[in-house]
Short mmCIF file of C-alpha atoms and ligand atoms in Angstrom, two decimals:
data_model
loop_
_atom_site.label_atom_id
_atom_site.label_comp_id
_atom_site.label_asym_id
_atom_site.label_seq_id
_atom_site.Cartn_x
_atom_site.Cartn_y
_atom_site.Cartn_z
CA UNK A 1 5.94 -30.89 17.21
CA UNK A 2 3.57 -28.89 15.24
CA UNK A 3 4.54 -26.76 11.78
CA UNK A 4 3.18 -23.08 11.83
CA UNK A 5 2.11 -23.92 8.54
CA UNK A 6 1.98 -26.81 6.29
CA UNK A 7 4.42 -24.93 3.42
CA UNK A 8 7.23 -23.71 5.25
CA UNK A 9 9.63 -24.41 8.33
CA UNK A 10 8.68 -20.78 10.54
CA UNK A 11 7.04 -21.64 13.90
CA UNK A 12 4.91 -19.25 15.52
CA UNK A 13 5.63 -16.30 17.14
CA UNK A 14 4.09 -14.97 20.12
CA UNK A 15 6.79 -12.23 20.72
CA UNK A 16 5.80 -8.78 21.74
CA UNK A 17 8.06 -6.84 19.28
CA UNK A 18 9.56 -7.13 17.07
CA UNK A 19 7.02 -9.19 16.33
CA UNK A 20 5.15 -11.92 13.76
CA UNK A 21 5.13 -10.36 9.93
CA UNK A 22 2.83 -11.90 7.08
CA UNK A 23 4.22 -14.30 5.71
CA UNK A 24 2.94 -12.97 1.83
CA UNK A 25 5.01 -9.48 2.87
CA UNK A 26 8.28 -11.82 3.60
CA UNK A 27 8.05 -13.40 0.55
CA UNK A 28 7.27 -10.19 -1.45
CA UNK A 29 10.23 -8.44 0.24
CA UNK A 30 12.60 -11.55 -0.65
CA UNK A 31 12.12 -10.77 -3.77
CA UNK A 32 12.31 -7.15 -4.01
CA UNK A 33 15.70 -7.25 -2.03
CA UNK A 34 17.20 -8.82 -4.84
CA UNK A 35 15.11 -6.79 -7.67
CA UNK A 36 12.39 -4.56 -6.93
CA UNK A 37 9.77 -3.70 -9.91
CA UNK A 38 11.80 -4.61 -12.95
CA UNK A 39 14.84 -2.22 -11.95
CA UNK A 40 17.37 -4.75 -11.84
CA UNK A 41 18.40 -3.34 -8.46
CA UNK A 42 16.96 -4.54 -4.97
CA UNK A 43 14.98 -2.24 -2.36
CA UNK A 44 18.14 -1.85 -0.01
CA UNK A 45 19.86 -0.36 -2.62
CA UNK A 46 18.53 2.19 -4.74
CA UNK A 47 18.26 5.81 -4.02
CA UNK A 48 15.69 7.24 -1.76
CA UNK A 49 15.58 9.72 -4.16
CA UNK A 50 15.16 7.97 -7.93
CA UNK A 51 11.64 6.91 -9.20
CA UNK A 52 11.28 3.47 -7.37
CA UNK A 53 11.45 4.48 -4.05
CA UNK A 54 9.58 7.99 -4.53
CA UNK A 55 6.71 5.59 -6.00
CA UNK A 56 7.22 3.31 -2.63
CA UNK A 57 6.47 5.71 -0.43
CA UNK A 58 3.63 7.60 -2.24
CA UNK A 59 2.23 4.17 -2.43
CA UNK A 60 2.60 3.71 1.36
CA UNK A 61 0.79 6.67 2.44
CA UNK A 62 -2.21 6.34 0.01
CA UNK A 63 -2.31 3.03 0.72
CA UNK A 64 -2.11 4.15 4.67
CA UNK A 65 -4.80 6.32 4.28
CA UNK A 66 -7.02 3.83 1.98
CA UNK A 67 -6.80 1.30 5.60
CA UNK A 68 -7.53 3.95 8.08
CA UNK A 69 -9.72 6.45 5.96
CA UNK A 70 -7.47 9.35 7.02
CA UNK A 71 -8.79 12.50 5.20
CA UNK A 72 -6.49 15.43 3.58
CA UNK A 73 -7.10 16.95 6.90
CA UNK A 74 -4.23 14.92 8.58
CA UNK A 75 -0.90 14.36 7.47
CA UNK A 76 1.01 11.11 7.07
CA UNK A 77 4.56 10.86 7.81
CA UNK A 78 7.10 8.07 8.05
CA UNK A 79 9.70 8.90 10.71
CA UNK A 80 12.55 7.29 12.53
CA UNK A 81 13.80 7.42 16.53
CA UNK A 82 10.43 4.62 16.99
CA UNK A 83 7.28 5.34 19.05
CA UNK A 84 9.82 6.90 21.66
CA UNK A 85 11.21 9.62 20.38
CA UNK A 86 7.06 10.75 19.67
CA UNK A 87 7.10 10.34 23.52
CA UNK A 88 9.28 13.96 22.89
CA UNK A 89 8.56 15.50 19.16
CA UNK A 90 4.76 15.50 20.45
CA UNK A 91 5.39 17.84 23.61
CA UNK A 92 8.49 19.58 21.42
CA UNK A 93 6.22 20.84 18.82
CA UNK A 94 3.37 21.55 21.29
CA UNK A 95 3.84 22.04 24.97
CA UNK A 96 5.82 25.78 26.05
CA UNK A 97 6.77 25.97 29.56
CA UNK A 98 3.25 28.07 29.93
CA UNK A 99 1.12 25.34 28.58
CA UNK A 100 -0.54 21.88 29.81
CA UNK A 101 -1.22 18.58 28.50
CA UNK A 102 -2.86 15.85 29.91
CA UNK A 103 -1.43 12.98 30.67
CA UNK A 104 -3.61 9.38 31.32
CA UNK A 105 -0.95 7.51 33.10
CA UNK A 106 -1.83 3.47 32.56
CA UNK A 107 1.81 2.03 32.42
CA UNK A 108 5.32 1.84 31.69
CA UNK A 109 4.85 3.45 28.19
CA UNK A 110 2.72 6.23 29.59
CA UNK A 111 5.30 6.58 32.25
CA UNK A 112 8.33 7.19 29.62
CA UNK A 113 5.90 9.75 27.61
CA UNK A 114 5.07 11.62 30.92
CA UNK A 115 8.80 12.04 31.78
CA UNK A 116 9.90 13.40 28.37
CA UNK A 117 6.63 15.99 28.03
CA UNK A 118 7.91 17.31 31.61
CA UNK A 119 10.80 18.86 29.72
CA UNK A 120 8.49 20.77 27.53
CA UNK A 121 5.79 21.86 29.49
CA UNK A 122 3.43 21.70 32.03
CA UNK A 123 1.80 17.94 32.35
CA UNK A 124 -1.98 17.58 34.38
CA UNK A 125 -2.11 13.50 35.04
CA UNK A 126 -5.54 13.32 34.55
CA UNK A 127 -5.11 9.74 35.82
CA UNK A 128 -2.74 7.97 37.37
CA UNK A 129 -3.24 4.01 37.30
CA UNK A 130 0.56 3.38 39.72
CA UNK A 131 -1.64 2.66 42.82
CA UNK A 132 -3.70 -0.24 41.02
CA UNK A 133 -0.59 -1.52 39.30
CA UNK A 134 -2.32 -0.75 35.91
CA UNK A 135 -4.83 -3.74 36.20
CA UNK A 136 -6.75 -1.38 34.57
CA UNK A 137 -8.33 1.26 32.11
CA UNK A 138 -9.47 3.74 33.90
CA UNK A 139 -13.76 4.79 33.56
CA UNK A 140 -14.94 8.72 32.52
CA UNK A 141 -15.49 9.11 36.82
CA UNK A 142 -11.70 8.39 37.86
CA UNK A 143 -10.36 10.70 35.12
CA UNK A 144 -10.53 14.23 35.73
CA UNK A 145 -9.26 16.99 33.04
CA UNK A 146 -7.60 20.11 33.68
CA UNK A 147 -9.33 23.46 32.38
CA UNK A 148 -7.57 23.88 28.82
CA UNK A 149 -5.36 21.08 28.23
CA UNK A 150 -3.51 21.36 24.86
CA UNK A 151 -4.20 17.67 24.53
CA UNK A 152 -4.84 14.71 26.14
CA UNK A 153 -2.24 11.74 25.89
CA UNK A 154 -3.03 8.16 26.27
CA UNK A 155 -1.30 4.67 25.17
CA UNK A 156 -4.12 3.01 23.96
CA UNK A 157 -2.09 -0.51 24.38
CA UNK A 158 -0.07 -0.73 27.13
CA UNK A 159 2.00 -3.82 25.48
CA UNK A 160 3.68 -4.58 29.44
CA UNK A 161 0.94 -5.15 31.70
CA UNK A 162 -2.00 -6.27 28.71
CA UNK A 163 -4.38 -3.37 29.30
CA UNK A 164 -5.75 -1.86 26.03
CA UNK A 165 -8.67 1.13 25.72
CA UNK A 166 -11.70 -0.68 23.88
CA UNK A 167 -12.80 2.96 22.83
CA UNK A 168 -10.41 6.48 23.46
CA UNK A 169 -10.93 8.75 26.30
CA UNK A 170 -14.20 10.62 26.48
CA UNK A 171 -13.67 14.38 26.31
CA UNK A 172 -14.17 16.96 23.85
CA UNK A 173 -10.07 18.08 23.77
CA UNK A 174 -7.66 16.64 20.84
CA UNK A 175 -6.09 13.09 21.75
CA UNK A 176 -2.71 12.02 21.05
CA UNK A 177 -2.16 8.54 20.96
CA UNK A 178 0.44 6.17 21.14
CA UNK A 179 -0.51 3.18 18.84
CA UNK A 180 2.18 1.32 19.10
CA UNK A 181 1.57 -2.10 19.95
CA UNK A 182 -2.67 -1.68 18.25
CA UNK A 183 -1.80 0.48 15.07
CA UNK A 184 -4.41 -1.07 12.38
CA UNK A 185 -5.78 -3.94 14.38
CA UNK A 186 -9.10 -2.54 14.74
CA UNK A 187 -11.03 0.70 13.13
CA UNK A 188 -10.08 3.85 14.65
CA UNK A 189 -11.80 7.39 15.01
CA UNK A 190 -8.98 9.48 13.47
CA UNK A 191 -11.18 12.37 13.75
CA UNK A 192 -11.02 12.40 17.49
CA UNK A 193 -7.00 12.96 17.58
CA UNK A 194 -4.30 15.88 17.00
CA UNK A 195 -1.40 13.22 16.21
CA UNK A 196 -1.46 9.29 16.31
CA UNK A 197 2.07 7.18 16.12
CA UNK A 198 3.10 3.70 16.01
CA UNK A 199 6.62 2.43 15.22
CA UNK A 200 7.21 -0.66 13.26
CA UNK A 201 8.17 -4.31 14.90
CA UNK A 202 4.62 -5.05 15.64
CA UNK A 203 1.56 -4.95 13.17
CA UNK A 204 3.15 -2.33 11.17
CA UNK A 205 6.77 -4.08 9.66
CA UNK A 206 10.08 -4.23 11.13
CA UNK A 207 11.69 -1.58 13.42
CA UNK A 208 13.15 1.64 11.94
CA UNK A 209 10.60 3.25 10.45
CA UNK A 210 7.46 5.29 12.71
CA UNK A 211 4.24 6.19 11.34
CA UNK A 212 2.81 9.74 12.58
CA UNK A 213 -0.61 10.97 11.70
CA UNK A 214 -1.08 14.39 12.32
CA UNK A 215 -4.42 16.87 11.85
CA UNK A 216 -2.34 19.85 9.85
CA UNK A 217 -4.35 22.70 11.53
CA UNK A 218 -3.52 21.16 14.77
CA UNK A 219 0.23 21.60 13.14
CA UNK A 220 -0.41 24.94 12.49
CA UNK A 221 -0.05 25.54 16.12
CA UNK A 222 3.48 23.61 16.37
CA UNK A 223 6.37 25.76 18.03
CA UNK A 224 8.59 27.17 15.31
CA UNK A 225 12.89 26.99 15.19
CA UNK A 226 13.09 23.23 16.12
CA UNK A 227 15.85 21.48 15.41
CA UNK A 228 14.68 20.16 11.89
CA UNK A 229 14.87 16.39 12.14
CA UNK A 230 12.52 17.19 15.36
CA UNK A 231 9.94 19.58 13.50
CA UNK A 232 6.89 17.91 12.45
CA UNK A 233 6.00 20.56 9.68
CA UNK A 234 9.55 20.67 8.56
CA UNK A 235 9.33 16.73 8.28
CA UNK A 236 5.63 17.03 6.39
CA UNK A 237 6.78 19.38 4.01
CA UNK A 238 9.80 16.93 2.81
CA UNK A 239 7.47 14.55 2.58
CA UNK A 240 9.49 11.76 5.17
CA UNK A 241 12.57 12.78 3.13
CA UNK A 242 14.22 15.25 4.82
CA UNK A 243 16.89 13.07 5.08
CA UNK A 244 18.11 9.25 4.20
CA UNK A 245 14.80 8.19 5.34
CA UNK A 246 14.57 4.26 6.56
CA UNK A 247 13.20 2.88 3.14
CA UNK A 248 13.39 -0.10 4.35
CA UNK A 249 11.03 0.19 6.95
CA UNK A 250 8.66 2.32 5.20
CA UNK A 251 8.71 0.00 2.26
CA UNK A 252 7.96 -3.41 4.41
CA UNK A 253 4.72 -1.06 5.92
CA UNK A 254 3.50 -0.51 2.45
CA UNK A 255 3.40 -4.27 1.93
CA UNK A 256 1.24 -4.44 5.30
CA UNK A 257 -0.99 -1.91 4.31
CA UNK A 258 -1.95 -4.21 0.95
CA UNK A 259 -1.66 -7.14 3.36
CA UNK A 260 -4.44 -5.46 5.49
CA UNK A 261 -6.50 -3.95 2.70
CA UNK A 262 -6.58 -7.47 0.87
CA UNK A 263 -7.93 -9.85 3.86
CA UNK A 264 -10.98 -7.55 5.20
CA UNK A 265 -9.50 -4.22 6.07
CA UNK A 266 -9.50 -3.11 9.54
CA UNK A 267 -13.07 -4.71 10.07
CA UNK A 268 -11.34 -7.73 8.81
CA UNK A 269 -8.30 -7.60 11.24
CA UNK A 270 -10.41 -6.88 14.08
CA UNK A 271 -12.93 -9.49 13.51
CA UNK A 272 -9.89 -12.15 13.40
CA UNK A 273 -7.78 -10.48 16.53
CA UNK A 274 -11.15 -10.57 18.29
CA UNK A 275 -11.36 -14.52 17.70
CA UNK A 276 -7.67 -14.94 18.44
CA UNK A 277 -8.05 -13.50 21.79
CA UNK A 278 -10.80 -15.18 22.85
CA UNK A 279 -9.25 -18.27 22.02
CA UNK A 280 -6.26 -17.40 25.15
CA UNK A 281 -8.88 -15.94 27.42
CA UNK A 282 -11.20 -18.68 27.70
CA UNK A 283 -8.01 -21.09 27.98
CA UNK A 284 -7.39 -18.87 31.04
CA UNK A 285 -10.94 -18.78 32.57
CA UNK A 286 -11.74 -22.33 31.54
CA UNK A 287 -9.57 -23.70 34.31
CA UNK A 288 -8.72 -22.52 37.69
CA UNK A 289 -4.52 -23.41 36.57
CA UNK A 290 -4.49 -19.94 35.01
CA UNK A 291 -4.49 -16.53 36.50
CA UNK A 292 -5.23 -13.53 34.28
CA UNK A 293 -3.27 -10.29 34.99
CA UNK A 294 -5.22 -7.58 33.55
CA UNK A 295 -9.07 -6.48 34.90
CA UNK A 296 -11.66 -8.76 32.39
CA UNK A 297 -12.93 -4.98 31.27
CA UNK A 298 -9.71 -3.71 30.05
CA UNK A 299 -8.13 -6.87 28.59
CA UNK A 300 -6.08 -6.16 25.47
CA UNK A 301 -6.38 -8.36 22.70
CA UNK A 302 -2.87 -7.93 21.78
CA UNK A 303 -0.90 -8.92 24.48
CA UNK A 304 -2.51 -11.30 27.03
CA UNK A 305 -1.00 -11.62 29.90
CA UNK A 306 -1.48 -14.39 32.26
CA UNK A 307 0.27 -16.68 34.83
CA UNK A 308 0.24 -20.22 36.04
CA UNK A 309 0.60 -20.93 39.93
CA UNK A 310 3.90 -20.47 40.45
CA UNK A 311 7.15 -18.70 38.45
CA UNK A 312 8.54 -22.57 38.16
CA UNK A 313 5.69 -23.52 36.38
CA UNK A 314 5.79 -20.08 34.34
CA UNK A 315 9.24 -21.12 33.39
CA UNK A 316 8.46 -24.99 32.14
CA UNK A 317 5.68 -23.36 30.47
CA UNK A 318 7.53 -21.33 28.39
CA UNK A 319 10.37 -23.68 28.01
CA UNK A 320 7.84 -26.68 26.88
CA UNK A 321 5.67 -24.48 24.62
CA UNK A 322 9.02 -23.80 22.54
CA UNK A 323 9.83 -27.47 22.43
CA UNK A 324 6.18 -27.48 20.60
CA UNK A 325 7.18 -24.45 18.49
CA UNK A 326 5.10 -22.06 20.52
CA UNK A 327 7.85 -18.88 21.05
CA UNK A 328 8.37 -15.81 22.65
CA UNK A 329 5.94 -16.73 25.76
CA UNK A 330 7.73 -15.37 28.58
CA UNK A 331 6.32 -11.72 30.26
CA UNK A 332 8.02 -8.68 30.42
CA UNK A 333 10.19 -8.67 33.49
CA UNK A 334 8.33 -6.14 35.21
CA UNK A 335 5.16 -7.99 35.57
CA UNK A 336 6.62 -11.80 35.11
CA UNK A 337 4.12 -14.74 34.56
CA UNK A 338 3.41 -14.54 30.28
CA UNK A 339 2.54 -12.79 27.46
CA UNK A 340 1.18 -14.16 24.49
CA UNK A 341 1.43 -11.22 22.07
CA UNK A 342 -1.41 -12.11 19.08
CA UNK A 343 -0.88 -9.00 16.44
CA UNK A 344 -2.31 -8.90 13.34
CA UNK A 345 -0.12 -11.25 11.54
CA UNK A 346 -0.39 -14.53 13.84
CA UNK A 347 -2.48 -16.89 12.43
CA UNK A 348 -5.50 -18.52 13.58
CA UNK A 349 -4.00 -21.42 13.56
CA UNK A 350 -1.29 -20.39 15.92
CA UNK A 351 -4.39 -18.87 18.47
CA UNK A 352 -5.41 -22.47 18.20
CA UNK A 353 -2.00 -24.18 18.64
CA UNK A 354 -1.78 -21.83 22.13
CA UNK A 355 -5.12 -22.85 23.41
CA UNK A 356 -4.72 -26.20 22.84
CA UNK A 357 -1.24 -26.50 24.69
CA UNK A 358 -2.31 -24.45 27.27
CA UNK A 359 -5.04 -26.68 28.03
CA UNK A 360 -2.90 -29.68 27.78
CA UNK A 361 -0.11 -28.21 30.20
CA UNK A 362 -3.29 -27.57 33.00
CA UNK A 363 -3.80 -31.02 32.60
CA UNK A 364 0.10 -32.32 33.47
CA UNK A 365 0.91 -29.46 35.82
CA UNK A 366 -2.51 -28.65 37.36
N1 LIG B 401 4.85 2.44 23.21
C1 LIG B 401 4.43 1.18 23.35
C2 LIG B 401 2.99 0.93 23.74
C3 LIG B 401 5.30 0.12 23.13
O1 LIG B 401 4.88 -1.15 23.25
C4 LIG B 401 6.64 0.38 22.74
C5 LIG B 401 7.63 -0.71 22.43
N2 LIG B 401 7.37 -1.95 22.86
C6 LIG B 401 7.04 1.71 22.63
C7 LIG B 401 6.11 2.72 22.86
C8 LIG B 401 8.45 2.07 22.24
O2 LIG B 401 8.63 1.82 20.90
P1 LIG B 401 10.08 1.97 20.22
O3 LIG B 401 10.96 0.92 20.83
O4 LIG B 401 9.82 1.75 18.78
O5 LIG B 401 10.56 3.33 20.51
#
């Protein structure tokens, strides 16, 4: 058996959401549930609207915008609903039935997006990946644009079938991207995008709470009489308290953005996730046991996916990697094989724990 670490009992985590946290943020938040900053009171239960909390969540964004060097030009937000109700505030507050987005279409995620925007407005797939089973990212000559779009979507992780963008779409309209499963796991161009949203359970915290980043005169364009909880200016100009807002959530994310800012920033996260992955792929190419699913050019470093020979083998591998405190191996059920799911927060040593068992398993099974 191995230990995750050599202080505590946790094993590690390979799930793709919700996912591995740090374990500094755990311990923080152990704390602060029973008595956050002096108050006498823990985070769960104090007032969204006293002095605590209101200096939580200013903390969060600044601390937000300190990781991602997001300038006054974009708004932050904290939201609830997850990544998937974005799949419908984004084409809500911007598509009419007389306008077009487009749509890159590279997987399931994509696919739930496209379906909601439909109900809005007018969606161009400038790609559509269904016919190569989304091996793949798609290259600047098998996308093609429509003449105006009022943005172009992509998922710039697509968590199910371990494809990930290693730069966003080339073209000159606004992006909107869903983030979900690669929020803050490697630098980003903010600049290039009209909104960008991730919900928690992966490198961000625990489920409940969304992060949006929107460019406010991009917002300036939003359809007005929304529904309010659904109205991204109405939500900006609460300030993510328009209502009970998850504090929670938010709270947990403003640990992660320290977390982040104090080992290396994003440079620092990427640099690690980088080494991570290439621990798993060259466990996969290193023997002839393992099959990778995604195309080598569009691998994700997030969630690699991979199989063994056969689905029995698949299934003893996931069953004997837990027995050795490796968890949360199996794929999604749509692609089968496994998914080892390396976010931010998995150590190095756990990257290492993976490759090593996975090298050892060749050996018995192979
Ligand atoms: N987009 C991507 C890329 C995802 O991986 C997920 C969840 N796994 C979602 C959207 C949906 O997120 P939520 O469940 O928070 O709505």
């Amino acid at each position: 058996m191995t230990t995750a670490t050599a202080t505590s009992t946790r094993i590690f985590n390979f799930a793709p959401g919700p996912a591995v946290l740090p374990e500094q943020c755990l311990k923080q938040a152990q704390q602060d549930i029973w008595n956050i900053a002096d108050s006498g009171i823990g985070v769960l239960e104090h007032s969204h609207r006293g002095s605590v909390i209101k200096k939580v969540f200013e903390e969060a964004e600044a601390d937000c915008r300190k990781v991602a060097n997001i300038s006054d030009d974009y708004a932050v937000i904290f939201q609830q609903g997850g990544s998937t109700l974005q799949f419908a505030m984004c084409p809500m507050n911007f598509l009419t039935p007389d306008k077009t987005a487009d749509y890159l279409h590279t997987g399931a995620w994509s696919k739930k997006a496209i379906r909601e925007a439909k109900l809005f407005g007018n969606v161009h797939l400038a790609y559509d990946g269904t016919g190569d089973n989304f091996d793949h990212i798609p290259g600047p000559d098998e996308i093609n644009y429509s003449a105006n779009p009022e943005y172009v979507y992509y998922c710039d992780n697509n968590t199910i079938f371990g494809t990930e963008w290693s730069a966003p779409p080339q073209t000159d309209h606004l992006l909107v991207a869903d983030m979900c499963s690669n929020m803050f796991s490697r630098p980003i161009d903010i600049n290039r995008h009209a909104v960008l949203f991730a919900s928690g359970q992966k490198n961000l915290g625990p489920s409940g709470g969304t992060l949006v980043i929107i460019r406010k005169d991009f917002l300036e364009k939003a359809n007005a009489d929304l529904p309010v909880m659904l109205d991204y200016q109405t939500q900006v100009d609460k300030g993510s308290m328009l209502n009970t807002p998850p504090v929670f959530a938010v709270y947990f994310m403003g640990l992660v953005f320290k977390w982040i800012l104090a080992n290396g920033g994003l440079k620092g996260m990427a640099k690690r996730n980088d080494e991570k992955a290439k621990l798993i792929y060259d466990a996969i190419d290193g023997s002839d046991f393992y099959q990778a699913v995604a195309r080598p050019d569009s691998r994700s470093r997030m969630n690699v996916t991979f199989r063994t020979p056969n689905e029995d083998l698949d299934a003893k591998f996931v069953a004997e990697a837990l027995e050795n405190d490796l968890s949360g191996l199996k794929g999604h059920r749509s692609v089968g094989g496994l998914r080892a799911s390396l976010y931010n927060a998995l150590p190095m040593d756990g990257a290492k724990a993976l490759a090593q068992f996975m090298a050892d398993f060749a050996q018995k099974n192979g």
